[in-house]
mmCIF file with all atom_site columns, C-alpha atoms in Angstrom:
data_model
loop_
_atom_site.group_PDB
_atom_site.id
_atom_site.type_symbol
_atom_site.label_atom_id
_atom_site.label_alt_id
_atom_site.label_comp_id
_atom_site.label_asym_id
_atom_site.label_entity_id
_atom_site.label_seq_id
_atom_site.pdbx_PDB_ins_code
_atom_site.Cartn_x
_atom_site.Cartn_y
_atom_site.Cartn_z
_atom_site.occupancy
_atom_site.B_iso_or_equiv
_atom_site.pdbx_formal_charge
_atom_site.auth_seq_id
_atom_site.auth_comp_id
_atom_site.auth_asym_id
_atom_site.auth_atom_id
_atom_site.pdbx_PDB_model_num
ATOM 1   C CA . MET M 1 1   ? -4.878  -20.077 19.049  1.00 0.00 ? 1   MET M CA 1
ATOM 2   C CA . ARG M 1 2   ? -4.934  -18.370 22.713  1.00 0.00 ? 2   ARG M CA 1
ATOM 3   C CA . GLN M 1 3   ? -3.710  -15.085 21.149  1.00 0.00 ? 3   GLN M CA 1
ATOM 4   C CA . GLU M 1 4   ? -6.217  -15.377 18.650  1.00 0.00 ? 4   GLU M CA 1
ATOM 5   C CA . ARG M 1 5   ? -9.055  -15.870 21.215  1.00 0.00 ? 5   ARG M CA 1
ATOM 6   C CA . ALA M 1 6   ? -7.832  -12.885 23.056  1.00 0.00 ? 6   ALA M CA 1
ATOM 7   C CA . GLU M 1 7   ? -7.887  -10.746 20.097  1.00 0.00 ? 7   GLU M CA 1
ATOM 8   C CA . LEU M 1 8   ? -11.468 -11.666 19.429  1.00 0.00 ? 8   LEU M CA 1
ATOM 9   C CA . THR M 1 9   ? -12.380 -10.975 22.863  1.00 0.00 ? 9   THR M CA 1
ATOM 10  C CA . ARG M 1 10  ? -10.647 -7.553  22.864  1.00 0.00 ? 10  ARG M CA 1
ATOM 11  C CA . GLN M 1 11  ? -12.609 -6.698  19.507  1.00 0.00 ? 11  GLN M CA 1
ATOM 12  C CA . ALA M 1 12  ? -15.941 -7.768  20.985  1.00 0.00 ? 12  ALA M CA 1
ATOM 13  C CA . LEU M 1 13  ? -15.421 -5.615  23.958  1.00 0.00 ? 13  LEU M CA 1
ATOM 14  C CA . THR M 1 14  ? -14.275 -2.596  21.698  1.00 0.00 ? 14  THR M CA 1
ATOM 15  C CA . MET M 1 15  ? -17.537 -2.922  19.611  1.00 0.00 ? 15  MET M CA 1
ATOM 16  C CA . ALA M 1 16  ? -19.656 -3.225  22.662  1.00 0.00 ? 16  ALA M CA 1
ATOM 17  C CA . ALA M 1 17  ? -18.134 -0.036  24.219  1.00 0.00 ? 17  ALA M CA 1
ATOM 18  C CA . ALA M 1 18  ? -18.446 1.642   20.726  1.00 0.00 ? 18  ALA M CA 1
ATOM 19  C CA . LYS M 1 19  ? -22.295 0.796   20.798  1.00 0.00 ? 19  LYS M CA 1
ATOM 20  C CA . SER M 1 20  ? -22.648 1.849   24.427  1.00 0.00 ? 20  SER M CA 1
ATOM 21  C CA . PHE M 1 21  ? -20.798 5.287   23.873  1.00 0.00 ? 21  PHE M CA 1
ATOM 22  C CA . ASP M 1 22  ? -22.715 6.046   20.824  1.00 0.00 ? 22  ASP M CA 1
ATOM 23  C CA . ARG M 1 23  ? -25.962 5.322   22.686  1.00 0.00 ? 23  ARG M CA 1
ATOM 24  C CA . LEU M 1 24  ? -25.391 6.761   26.029  1.00 0.00 ? 24  LEU M CA 1
ATOM 25  C CA . GLY M 1 25  ? -22.238 9.049   25.712  1.00 0.00 ? 25  GLY M CA 1
ATOM 26  C CA . TYR M 1 26  ? -19.113 8.579   27.762  1.00 0.00 ? 26  TYR M CA 1
ATOM 27  C CA . GLN M 1 27  ? -20.399 9.682   31.102  1.00 0.00 ? 27  GLN M CA 1
ATOM 28  C CA . ARG M 1 28  ? -23.514 7.501   31.076  1.00 0.00 ? 28  ARG M CA 1
ATOM 29  C CA . THR M 1 29  ? -21.497 4.493   30.002  1.00 0.00 ? 29  THR M CA 1
ATOM 30  C CA . THR M 1 30  ? -20.294 1.900   32.590  1.00 0.00 ? 30  THR M CA 1
ATOM 31  C CA . LEU M 1 31  ? -17.976 -1.027  32.558  1.00 0.00 ? 31  LEU M CA 1
ATOM 32  C CA . PHE M 1 32  ? -20.759 -3.070  33.567  1.00 0.00 ? 32  PHE M CA 1
ATOM 33  C CA . GLU M 1 33  ? -22.815 -1.937  30.624  1.00 0.00 ? 33  GLU M CA 1
ATOM 34  C CA . VAL M 1 34  ? -19.993 -2.741  28.234  1.00 0.00 ? 34  VAL M CA 1
ATOM 35  C CA . SER M 1 35  ? -19.184 -6.308  29.618  1.00 0.00 ? 35  SER M CA 1
ATOM 36  C CA . ARG M 1 36  ? -22.949 -7.007  29.428  1.00 0.00 ? 36  ARG M CA 1
ATOM 37  C CA . GLY M 1 37  ? -23.106 -5.860  25.781  1.00 0.00 ? 37  GLY M CA 1
ATOM 38  C CA . ALA M 1 38  ? -20.248 -8.046  24.994  1.00 0.00 ? 38  ALA M CA 1
ATOM 39  C CA . ALA M 1 39  ? -21.848 -11.022 27.056  1.00 0.00 ? 39  ALA M CA 1
ATOM 40  C CA . MET M 1 40  ? -18.558 -11.268 28.844  1.00 0.00 ? 40  MET M CA 1
ATOM 41  C CA . SER M 1 41  ? -17.528 -11.101 32.508  1.00 0.00 ? 41  SER M CA 1
ATOM 42  C CA . LYS M 1 42  ? -16.554 -7.927  34.349  1.00 0.00 ? 42  LYS M CA 1
ATOM 43  C CA . GLY M 1 43  ? -12.966 -9.932  34.756  1.00 0.00 ? 43  GLY M CA 1
ATOM 44  C CA . ALA M 1 44  ? -12.673 -10.442 31.051  1.00 0.00 ? 44  ALA M CA 1
ATOM 45  C CA . LEU M 1 45  ? -13.299 -6.877  30.503  1.00 0.00 ? 45  LEU M CA 1
ATOM 46  C CA . SER M 1 46  ? -10.699 -5.570  33.057  1.00 0.00 ? 46  SER M CA 1
ATOM 47  C CA . PHE M 1 47  ? -8.212  -8.181  31.828  1.00 0.00 ? 47  PHE M CA 1
ATOM 48  C CA . HIS M 1 48  ? -8.084  -6.263  28.484  1.00 0.00 ? 48  HIS M CA 1
ATOM 49  C CA . PHE M 1 49  ? -8.833  -2.806  29.526  1.00 0.00 ? 49  PHE M CA 1
ATOM 50  C CA . GLY M 1 50  ? -7.657  -1.079  32.767  1.00 0.00 ? 50  GLY M CA 1
ATOM 51  C CA . SER M 1 51  ? -10.352 1.649   32.800  1.00 0.00 ? 51  SER M CA 1
ATOM 52  C CA . LYS M 1 52  ? -13.310 3.518   31.006  1.00 0.00 ? 52  LYS M CA 1
ATOM 53  C CA . GLU M 1 53  ? -10.663 6.009   29.710  1.00 0.00 ? 53  GLU M CA 1
ATOM 54  C CA . GLU M 1 54  ? -8.746  3.168   28.071  1.00 0.00 ? 54  GLU M CA 1
ATOM 55  C CA . LEU M 1 55  ? -11.706 1.779   26.362  1.00 0.00 ? 55  LEU M CA 1
ATOM 56  C CA . ALA M 1 56  ? -12.541 5.256   24.902  1.00 0.00 ? 56  ALA M CA 1
ATOM 57  C CA . ASP M 1 57  ? -9.116  5.750   23.618  1.00 0.00 ? 57  ASP M CA 1
ATOM 58  C CA . THR M 1 58  ? -9.245  2.168   21.821  1.00 0.00 ? 58  THR M CA 1
ATOM 59  C CA . VAL M 1 59  ? -12.613 2.976   20.293  1.00 0.00 ? 59  VAL M CA 1
ATOM 60  C CA . ARG M 1 60  ? -11.200 6.392   18.853  1.00 0.00 ? 60  ARG M CA 1
ATOM 61  C CA . ARG M 1 61  ? -7.946  4.850   17.523  1.00 0.00 ? 61  ARG M CA 1
ATOM 62  C CA . GLU M 1 62  ? -9.819  1.953   16.086  1.00 0.00 ? 62  GLU M CA 1
ATOM 63  C CA . ALA M 1 63  ? -12.286 4.198   14.150  1.00 0.00 ? 63  ALA M CA 1
ATOM 64  C CA . CYS M 1 64  ? -9.707  6.336   12.897  1.00 0.00 ? 64  CYS M CA 1
ATOM 65  C CA . THR M 1 65  ? -7.558  3.028   11.849  1.00 0.00 ? 65  THR M CA 1
ATOM 66  C CA . ARG M 1 66  ? -10.666 1.752   10.038  1.00 0.00 ? 66  ARG M CA 1
ATOM 67  C CA . SER M 1 67  ? -11.159 5.092   8.294   1.00 0.00 ? 67  SER M CA 1
ATOM 68  C CA . TYR M 1 68  ? -7.774  5.365   7.057   1.00 0.00 ? 68  TYR M CA 1
ATOM 69  C CA . ARG M 1 69  ? -8.001  1.676   5.635   1.00 0.00 ? 69  ARG M CA 1
ATOM 70  C CA . ALA M 1 70  ? -11.357 2.417   3.943   1.00 0.00 ? 70  ALA M CA 1
ATOM 71  C CA . ALA M 1 71  ? -9.858  5.773   2.357   1.00 0.00 ? 71  ALA M CA 1
ATOM 72  C CA . GLU M 1 72  ? -6.826  3.792   1.073   1.00 0.00 ? 72  GLU M CA 1
ATOM 73  C CA . LEU M 1 73  ? -9.130  1.328   -0.631  1.00 0.00 ? 73  LEU M CA 1
ATOM 74  C CA . LEU M 1 74  ? -10.746 4.110   -2.363  1.00 0.00 ? 74  LEU M CA 1
ATOM 75  C CA . ARG M 1 75  ? -7.503  5.924   -3.087  1.00 0.00 ? 75  ARG M CA 1
ATOM 76  C CA . ASP M 1 76  ? -6.100  2.789   -4.916  1.00 0.00 ? 76  ASP M CA 1
ATOM 77  C CA . LYS M 1 77  ? -8.637  3.026   -7.626  1.00 0.00 ? 77  LYS M CA 1
ATOM 78  C CA . ALA M 1 78  ? -7.778  4.166   -11.043 1.00 0.00 ? 78  ALA M CA 1
ATOM 79  C CA . GLN M 1 79  ? -9.954  7.590   -11.314 1.00 0.00 ? 79  GLN M CA 1
ATOM 80  C CA . PRO M 1 80  ? -9.336  11.150  -10.941 1.00 0.00 ? 80  PRO M CA 1
ATOM 81  C CA . ALA M 1 81  ? -8.440  12.223  -7.213  1.00 0.00 ? 81  ALA M CA 1
ATOM 82  C CA . LEU M 1 82  ? -11.482 14.509  -7.502  1.00 0.00 ? 82  LEU M CA 1
ATOM 83  C CA . GLN M 1 83  ? -13.852 11.719  -7.891  1.00 0.00 ? 83  GLN M CA 1
ATOM 84  C CA . THR M 1 84  ? -12.177 9.959   -4.961  1.00 0.00 ? 84  THR M CA 1
ATOM 85  C CA . LEU M 1 85  ? -12.971 12.824  -2.865  1.00 0.00 ? 85  LEU M CA 1
ATOM 86  C CA . VAL M 1 86  ? -16.624 12.871  -3.710  1.00 0.00 ? 86  VAL M CA 1
ATOM 87  C CA . ASP M 1 87  ? -16.346 9.086   -3.062  1.00 0.00 ? 87  ASP M CA 1
ATOM 88  C CA . LEU M 1 88  ? -14.819 9.835   0.222   1.00 0.00 ? 88  LEU M CA 1
ATOM 89  C CA . THR M 1 89  ? -17.629 12.276  1.454   1.00 0.00 ? 89  THR M CA 1
ATOM 90  C CA . HIS M 1 90  ? -20.103 9.608   0.512   1.00 0.00 ? 90  HIS M CA 1
ATOM 91  C CA . LEU M 1 91  ? -18.144 7.015   2.678   1.00 0.00 ? 91  LEU M CA 1
ATOM 92  C CA . VAL M 1 92  ? -17.900 9.174   5.618   1.00 0.00 ? 92  VAL M CA 1
ATOM 93  C CA . ALA M 1 93  ? -21.550 10.088  5.467   1.00 0.00 ? 93  ALA M CA 1
ATOM 94  C CA . HIS M 1 94  ? -22.152 6.363   5.365   1.00 0.00 ? 94  HIS M CA 1
ATOM 95  C CA . GLN M 1 95  ? -19.967 5.740   8.189   1.00 0.00 ? 95  GLN M CA 1
ATOM 96  C CA . LEU M 1 96  ? -21.756 8.164   10.261  1.00 0.00 ? 96  LEU M CA 1
ATOM 97  C CA . GLU M 1 97  ? -24.954 6.778   9.281   1.00 0.00 ? 97  GLU M CA 1
ATOM 98  C CA . HIS M 1 98  ? -24.392 3.228   10.017  1.00 0.00 ? 98  HIS M CA 1
ATOM 99  C CA . ASP M 1 99  ? -21.140 2.635   11.992  1.00 0.00 ? 99  ASP M CA 1
ATOM 100 C CA . HIS M 1 100 ? -21.241 2.468   15.781  1.00 0.00 ? 100 HIS M CA 1
ATOM 101 C CA . LEU M 1 101 ? -17.556 2.911   15.848  1.00 0.00 ? 101 LEU M CA 1
ATOM 102 C CA . ALA M 1 102 ? -17.581 6.014   13.885  1.00 0.00 ? 102 ALA M CA 1
ATOM 103 C CA . ARG M 1 103 ? -20.293 7.622   15.623  1.00 0.00 ? 103 ARG M CA 1
ATOM 104 C CA . ALA M 1 104 ? -19.007 6.802   18.993  1.00 0.00 ? 104 ALA M CA 1
ATOM 105 C CA . ALA M 1 105 ? -15.504 8.325   18.098  1.00 0.00 ? 105 ALA M CA 1
ATOM 106 C CA . VAL M 1 106 ? -17.223 11.464  17.071  1.00 0.00 ? 106 VAL M CA 1
ATOM 107 C CA . LYS M 1 107 ? -19.229 11.747  20.210  1.00 0.00 ? 107 LYS M CA 1
ATOM 108 C CA . LEU M 1 108 ? -15.955 10.829  22.483  1.00 0.00 ? 108 LEU M CA 1
ATOM 109 C CA . ALA M 1 109 ? -14.088 13.570  20.426  1.00 0.00 ? 109 ALA M CA 1
ATOM 110 C CA . ARG M 1 110 ? -16.502 16.113  21.303  1.00 0.00 ? 110 ARG M CA 1
ATOM 111 C CA . GLU M 1 111 ? -17.310 15.041  25.004  1.00 0.00 ? 111 GLU M CA 1
ATOM 112 C CA . LEU M 1 112 ? -13.578 14.377  26.042  1.00 0.00 ? 112 LEU M CA 1
ATOM 113 C CA . ASP M 1 113 ? -10.579 16.396  25.663  1.00 0.00 ? 113 ASP M CA 1
ATOM 114 C CA . THR M 1 114 ? -9.013  14.993  22.469  1.00 0.00 ? 114 THR M CA 1
ATOM 115 C CA . PRO M 1 115 ? -5.726  16.063  20.879  1.00 0.00 ? 115 PRO M CA 1
ATOM 116 C CA . PRO M 1 116 ? -5.828  17.073  17.128  1.00 0.00 ? 116 PRO M CA 1
ATOM 117 C CA . ASP M 1 117 ? -4.173  13.670  16.278  1.00 0.00 ? 117 ASP M CA 1
ATOM 118 C CA . PRO M 1 118 ? -5.251  12.073  13.296  1.00 0.00 ? 118 PRO M CA 1
ATOM 119 C CA . GLU M 1 119 ? -4.496  8.469   14.837  1.00 0.00 ? 119 GLU M CA 1
ATOM 120 C CA . VAL M 1 120 ? -7.125  9.213   17.563  1.00 0.00 ? 120 VAL M CA 1
ATOM 121 C CA . ASN M 1 121 ? -9.309  12.178  16.672  1.00 0.00 ? 121 ASN M CA 1
ATOM 122 C CA . PRO M 1 122 ? -11.805 11.079  13.758  1.00 0.00 ? 122 PRO M CA 1
ATOM 123 C CA . PHE M 1 123 ? -12.216 14.805  12.636  1.00 0.00 ? 123 PHE M CA 1
ATOM 124 C CA . ALA M 1 124 ? -8.434  15.249  12.275  1.00 0.00 ? 124 ALA M CA 1
ATOM 125 C CA . CYS M 1 125 ? -8.248  11.921  10.694  1.00 0.00 ? 125 CYS M CA 1
ATOM 126 C CA . TRP M 1 126 ? -11.017 12.869  7.939   1.00 0.00 ? 126 TRP M CA 1
ATOM 127 C CA . GLN M 1 127 ? -9.380  16.050  7.474   1.00 0.00 ? 127 GLN M CA 1
ATOM 128 C CA . GLN M 1 128 ? -6.029  14.800  6.689   1.00 0.00 ? 128 GLN M CA 1
ATOM 129 C CA . VAL M 1 129 ? -7.316  12.207  4.277   1.00 0.00 ? 129 VAL M CA 1
ATOM 130 C CA . PHE M 1 130 ? -9.398  14.947  2.276   1.00 0.00 ? 130 PHE M CA 1
ATOM 131 C CA . THR M 1 131 ? -6.415  17.216  2.358   1.00 0.00 ? 131 THR M CA 1
ATOM 132 C CA . ASP M 1 132 ? -4.066  14.474  0.895   1.00 0.00 ? 132 ASP M CA 1
ATOM 133 C CA . VAL M 1 133 ? -6.730  13.657  -1.808  1.00 0.00 ? 133 VAL M CA 1
ATOM 134 C CA . ALA M 1 134 ? -7.422  17.260  -2.583  1.00 0.00 ? 134 ALA M CA 1
ATOM 135 C CA . ARG M 1 135 ? -3.705  17.882  -3.047  1.00 0.00 ? 135 ARG M CA 1
ATOM 136 C CA . GLU M 1 136 ? -3.507  15.008  -5.489  1.00 0.00 ? 136 GLU M CA 1
ATOM 137 C CA . ALA M 1 137 ? -6.269  16.492  -7.446  1.00 0.00 ? 137 ALA M CA 1
ATOM 138 C CA . GLU M 1 138 ? -4.302  19.815  -7.416  1.00 0.00 ? 138 GLU M CA 1
ATOM 139 C CA . LYS M 1 139 ? -1.485  18.078  -8.839  1.00 0.00 ? 139 LYS M CA 1
ATOM 140 C CA . GLU M 1 140 ? -3.529  16.505  -11.715 1.00 0.00 ? 140 GLU M CA 1
ATOM 141 C CA . GLY M 1 141 ? -4.458  20.002  -12.733 1.00 0.00 ? 141 GLY M CA 1
ATOM 142 C CA . THR M 1 142 ? -8.012  19.447  -11.886 1.00 0.00 ? 142 THR M CA 1
ATOM 143 C CA . LEU M 1 143 ? -8.786  22.215  -9.433  1.00 0.00 ? 143 LEU M CA 1
ATOM 144 C CA . ARG M 1 144 ? -9.080  25.824  -10.499 1.00 0.00 ? 144 ARG M CA 1
ATOM 145 C CA . GLY M 1 145 ? -6.158  28.020  -9.297  1.00 0.00 ? 145 GLY M CA 1
ATOM 146 C CA . GLU M 1 146 ? -8.121  29.878  -6.687  1.00 0.00 ? 146 GLU M CA 1
ATOM 147 C CA . ALA M 1 147 ? -9.450  26.515  -5.117  1.00 0.00 ? 147 ALA M CA 1
ATOM 148 C CA . THR M 1 148 ? -6.803  25.776  -2.552  1.00 0.00 ? 148 THR M CA 1
ATOM 149 C CA . THR M 1 149 ? -6.227  22.396  -1.176  1.00 0.00 ? 149 THR M CA 1
ATOM 150 C CA . GLU M 1 150 ? -6.988  23.443  2.288   1.00 0.00 ? 150 GLU M CA 1
ATOM 151 C CA . ALA M 1 151 ? -10.294 24.923  1.444   1.00 0.00 ? 151 ALA M CA 1
ATOM 152 C CA . VAL M 1 152 ? -11.574 22.080  -1.002  1.00 0.00 ? 152 VAL M CA 1
ATOM 153 C CA . ALA M 1 153 ? -10.646 19.656  2.010   1.00 0.00 ? 153 ALA M CA 1
ATOM 154 C CA . GLU M 1 154 ? -12.447 21.639  4.643   1.00 0.00 ? 154 GLU M CA 1
ATOM 155 C CA . LEU M 1 155 ? -15.346 21.978  1.980   1.00 0.00 ? 155 LEU M CA 1
ATOM 156 C CA . ALA M 1 156 ? -15.416 17.992  1.562   1.00 0.00 ? 156 ALA M CA 1
ATOM 157 C CA . PHE M 1 157 ? -15.306 17.505  5.359   1.00 0.00 ? 157 PHE M CA 1
ATOM 158 C CA . CYS M 1 158 ? -18.325 20.011  5.882   1.00 0.00 ? 158 CYS M CA 1
ATOM 159 C CA . LEU M 1 159 ? -20.426 18.325  3.061   1.00 0.00 ? 159 LEU M CA 1
ATOM 160 C CA . ALA M 1 160 ? -19.920 14.787  4.620   1.00 0.00 ? 160 ALA M CA 1
ATOM 161 C CA . SER M 1 161 ? -20.764 15.771  8.272   1.00 0.00 ? 161 SER M CA 1
ATOM 162 C CA . GLY M 1 162 ? -23.517 18.406  7.420   1.00 0.00 ? 162 GLY M CA 1
ATOM 163 C CA . ALA M 1 163 ? -25.199 15.774  5.259   1.00 0.00 ? 163 ALA M CA 1
ATOM 164 C CA . HIS M 1 164 ? -25.234 13.454  8.228   1.00 0.00 ? 164 HIS M CA 1
ATOM 165 C CA . SER M 1 165 ? -26.330 16.170  10.811  1.00 0.00 ? 165 SER M CA 1
ATOM 166 C CA . GLU M 1 166 ? -29.109 17.218  8.610   1.00 0.00 ? 166 GLU M CA 1
ATOM 167 C CA . GLN M 1 167 ? -30.324 13.651  8.309   1.00 0.00 ? 167 GLN M CA 1
ATOM 168 C CA . THR M 1 168 ? -30.378 13.008  12.211  1.00 0.00 ? 168 THR M CA 1
ATOM 169 C CA . SER M 1 169 ? -32.407 16.189  12.637  1.00 0.00 ? 169 SER M CA 1
ATOM 170 C CA . ARG M 1 170 ? -35.084 14.860  10.012  1.00 0.00 ? 170 ARG M CA 1
ATOM 171 C CA . THR M 1 171 ? -37.637 11.998  10.720  1.00 0.00 ? 171 THR M CA 1
ATOM 172 C CA . GLY M 1 172 ? -38.906 9.349   8.310   1.00 0.00 ? 172 GLY M CA 1
ATOM 173 C CA . ASP M 1 173 ? -35.911 9.778   5.920   1.00 0.00 ? 173 ASP M CA 1
ATOM 174 C CA . SER M 1 174 ? -34.020 6.815   4.498   1.00 0.00 ? 174 SER M CA 1
ATOM 175 C CA . GLY M 1 175 ? -30.136 6.718   4.630   1.00 0.00 ? 175 GLY M CA 1
ATOM 176 C CA . ALA M 1 176 ? -30.360 7.235   0.682   1.00 0.00 ? 176 ALA M CA 1
ATOM 177 C CA . ASP M 1 177 ? -31.311 10.789  1.225   1.00 0.00 ? 177 ASP M CA 1
ATOM 178 C CA . VAL M 1 178 ? -28.114 11.628  2.820   1.00 0.00 ? 178 VAL M CA 1
ATOM 179 C CA . HIS M 1 179 ? -26.265 10.666  -0.455  1.00 0.00 ? 179 HIS M CA 1
ATOM 180 C CA . GLN M 1 180 ? -29.014 12.175  -2.576  1.00 0.00 ? 180 GLN M CA 1
ATOM 181 C CA . ARG M 1 181 ? -28.375 15.647  -0.737  1.00 0.00 ? 181 ARG M CA 1
ATOM 182 C CA . LEU M 1 182 ? -24.574 15.054  -1.063  1.00 0.00 ? 182 LEU M CA 1
ATOM 183 C CA . ALA M 1 183 ? -24.849 14.480  -4.792  1.00 0.00 ? 183 ALA M CA 1
ATOM 184 C CA . GLY M 1 184 ? -27.030 17.728  -5.207  1.00 0.00 ? 184 GLY M CA 1
ATOM 185 C CA . HIS M 1 185 ? -24.337 19.552  -3.306  1.00 0.00 ? 185 HIS M CA 1
ATOM 186 C CA . TRP M 1 186 ? -21.439 18.298  -5.317  1.00 0.00 ? 186 TRP M CA 1
ATOM 187 C CA . GLN M 1 187 ? -23.435 18.998  -8.604  1.00 0.00 ? 187 GLN M CA 1
ATOM 188 C CA . LEU M 1 188 ? -23.386 22.546  -7.831  1.00 0.00 ? 188 LEU M CA 1
ATOM 189 C CA . LEU M 1 189 ? -20.051 22.720  -6.303  1.00 0.00 ? 189 LEU M CA 1
ATOM 190 C CA . LEU M 1 190 ? -17.964 20.896  -9.014  1.00 0.00 ? 190 LEU M CA 1
ATOM 191 C CA . HIS M 1 191 ? -18.738 23.495  -11.566 1.00 0.00 ? 191 HIS M CA 1
ATOM 192 C CA . GLY M 1 192 ? -16.951 26.017  -9.120  1.00 0.00 ? 192 GLY M CA 1
ATOM 193 C CA . LEU M 1 193 ? -13.928 23.806  -8.392  1.00 0.00 ? 193 LEU M CA 1
ATOM 194 C CA . VAL M 1 194 ? -12.988 22.159  -11.556 1.00 0.00 ? 194 VAL M CA 1
ATOM 195 C CA . THR M 1 195 ? -11.005 23.560  -14.430 1.00 0.00 ? 195 THR M CA 1
ATOM 196 C CA . GLN M 1 196 ? -12.501 24.149  -17.825 1.00 0.00 ? 196 GLN M CA 1
ATOM 197 C CA . PRO M 1 197 ? -14.266 22.333  -19.702 1.00 0.00 ? 197 PRO M CA 1
ATOM 198 C CA . GLY M 1 198 ? -15.887 21.759  -16.490 1.00 0.00 ? 198 GLY M CA 1
ATOM 199 C CA . PRO M 1 199 ? -16.617 18.432  -14.310 1.00 0.00 ? 199 PRO M CA 1
ATOM 200 C CA . SER M 1 200 ? -17.122 16.029  -17.318 1.00 0.00 ? 200 SER M CA 1
ATOM 201 C CA . GLY M 1 201 ? -17.050 12.271  -16.294 1.00 0.00 ? 201 GLY M CA 1
ATOM 202 C CA . LEU M 1 202 ? -17.188 13.297  -12.557 1.00 0.00 ? 202 LEU M CA 1
ATOM 203 C CA . ARG M 1 203 ? -20.148 11.479  -10.913 1.00 0.00 ? 203 ARG M CA 1
ATOM 204 C CA . SER M 1 204 ? -21.629 13.802  -7.839  1.00 0.00 ? 204 SER M CA 1
ATOM 205 C CA . ALA M 1 205 ? -23.423 10.776  -6.607  1.00 0.00 ? 205 ALA M CA 1
ATOM 206 C CA . GLY M 1 206 ? -20.041 9.054   -6.166  1.00 0.00 ? 206 GLY M CA 1
ATOM 207 C CA . THR M 1 207 ? -19.118 5.551   -7.744  1.00 0.00 ? 207 THR M CA 1
ATOM 208 C CA . GLU M 1 208 ? -21.634 4.128   -5.295  1.00 0.00 ? 208 GLU M CA 1
ATOM 209 C CA . ALA M 1 209 ? -20.778 0.584   -6.203  1.00 0.00 ? 209 ALA M CA 1
ATOM 210 C CA . ASP M 1 210 ? -17.220 1.183   -5.372  1.00 0.00 ? 210 ASP M CA 1
ATOM 211 C CA . TRP M 1 211 ? -17.413 2.960   -2.008  1.00 0.00 ? 211 TRP M CA 1
ATOM 212 C CA . LEU M 1 212 ? -20.066 0.552   -0.822  1.00 0.00 ? 212 LEU M CA 1
ATOM 213 C CA . ARG M 1 213 ? -17.802 -2.298  -2.033  1.00 0.00 ? 213 ARG M CA 1
ATOM 214 C CA . THR M 1 214 ? -15.189 -0.641  0.005   1.00 0.00 ? 214 THR M CA 1
ATOM 215 C CA . VAL M 1 215 ? -17.377 -0.975  3.229   1.00 0.00 ? 215 VAL M CA 1
ATOM 216 C CA . GLU M 1 216 ? -17.790 -4.608  2.377   1.00 0.00 ? 216 GLU M CA 1
ATOM 217 C CA . ARG M 1 217 ? -14.304 -5.448  1.708   1.00 0.00 ? 217 ARG M CA 1
ATOM 218 C CA . GLN M 1 218 ? -13.170 -3.980  4.999   1.00 0.00 ? 218 GLN M CA 1
ATOM 219 C CA . ARG M 1 219 ? -15.923 -5.912  6.906   1.00 0.00 ? 219 ARG M CA 1
ATOM 220 C CA . ILE M 1 220 ? -14.602 -8.924  5.385   1.00 0.00 ? 220 ILE M CA 1
ATOM 221 C CA . ARG M 1 221 ? -11.070 -8.272  5.966   1.00 0.00 ? 221 ARG M CA 1
ATOM 222 C CA . GLU M 1 222 ? -11.745 -7.485  9.617   1.00 0.00 ? 222 GLU M CA 1
ATOM 223 C CA . ALA M 1 223 ? -13.642 -10.826 10.107  1.00 0.00 ? 223 ALA M CA 1
ATOM 224 C CA . ASP M 1 224 ? -10.811 -12.668 8.558   1.00 0.00 ? 224 ASP M CA 1
#
């Protein structure tokens, strides 16, 4: 019971730190801000985390772990790997739109000296996942011969991150517009990526029920 309470406390502090890093950035975030956000004492924070650097490292690692778990849930589906790649771009765009942890990890990776380690760097994490799935699509014979797995993975990553960046530069847009733009881009690009007779059966908008269900399943798993 005591260990369970300690883990819940650590999780609450990690999420409070993520929200603060997301909102204020690394330099402006203080330990007092984090403890206040978690409704805990500074002593409780110090017991679990020795420094702000350790908090930042934990936030980045937790974000990468969650991304891997969510990706695995999508990859377990019985569908073409290229469809999974499309779904992953929608999932990442959704995380960047709604998940403090993902956004904080991205901000920290940009503000701090972050190694290209997929366990701590969200960009490296997503790039590795996209590359693995693109390689599966290549093995299935779905991709054109000139479409390398590296190029397809890079394209998927740019689509997901670019859709979110464009969203943040607009005002008054709903989150659905991110996925509408992604779907439009994929609709054009799939014809250039897929072997003949074309992207029949592939859904450029992603299998929305599935990637949203992935988000919900992960939330329930983490709450247990």
